């Protein structure tokens, strides 16, 4: 309970500091009902954050062990937000405090769990050393704890420690060792798989490097080939022009050849015809007369 009171006191002090930082004006106040949770304890004999806050807001203080609601007649509209956060903290923080830390019974004989703080209270259970208990409330000599079975009681504080017993530590270490061995085997298998994958990736990388070198070489050759593309184009145009000129000359020569060939054929035809006519003429001409010899001889 003292832990919860300390937490609430801290929250109230922080909220009071925030409220002190506000600039208060008369026209800032509006009529708005609001509820404050005032937590008190008979053991509190000194002013706390709740006391200062209630005094600042003119709210009566109610000292008891229960949560009491008190209504405030006037409230600054900016205070409403802080009030809402304050109410939320008052409800949420006890729930957070409920998840108390675990303690362990120190190595010794069985420790008595009593109904109250003192040897005059009845023993409700005997707790063996090494048993884990849940802290509920802590005082100087006695501590209120809760067993796993749900049974609550008071136990001497000197028999409790936050450190787990050696037997539990050994069990946890063995469990951790087994998990580490399993993880080590899995890691070794994973390393093997990754090694194979790395080798395959390196081979693929080498192949890609070779392909890149080949493509780079082809690209360089292409750049060299296309470096004189203008000159090549000009040479091609000049060659095409020369070809057309030669084609024209060839056409003229062929025409001349055909003409000469025709003339030559006609010449030889006429020459042959002339020879033939001369032969005919010479054939028809009479030959010279010859004298016959005397038959008397």
XYZ file of C-alpha atoms in Angstrom, residues 109-113 125-129:
10
model
C 14.319 -23.965 6.967
C 10.651 -23.585 6.101
C 9.434 -20.033 6.630
C 6.103 -19.319 8.296
C 3.437 -17.414 6.405
C 1.273 -22.002 5.657
C 4.909 -23.092 5.793
C 6.856 -22.072 2.711
C 9.928 -23.998 1.603
C 13.121 -22.262 0.610
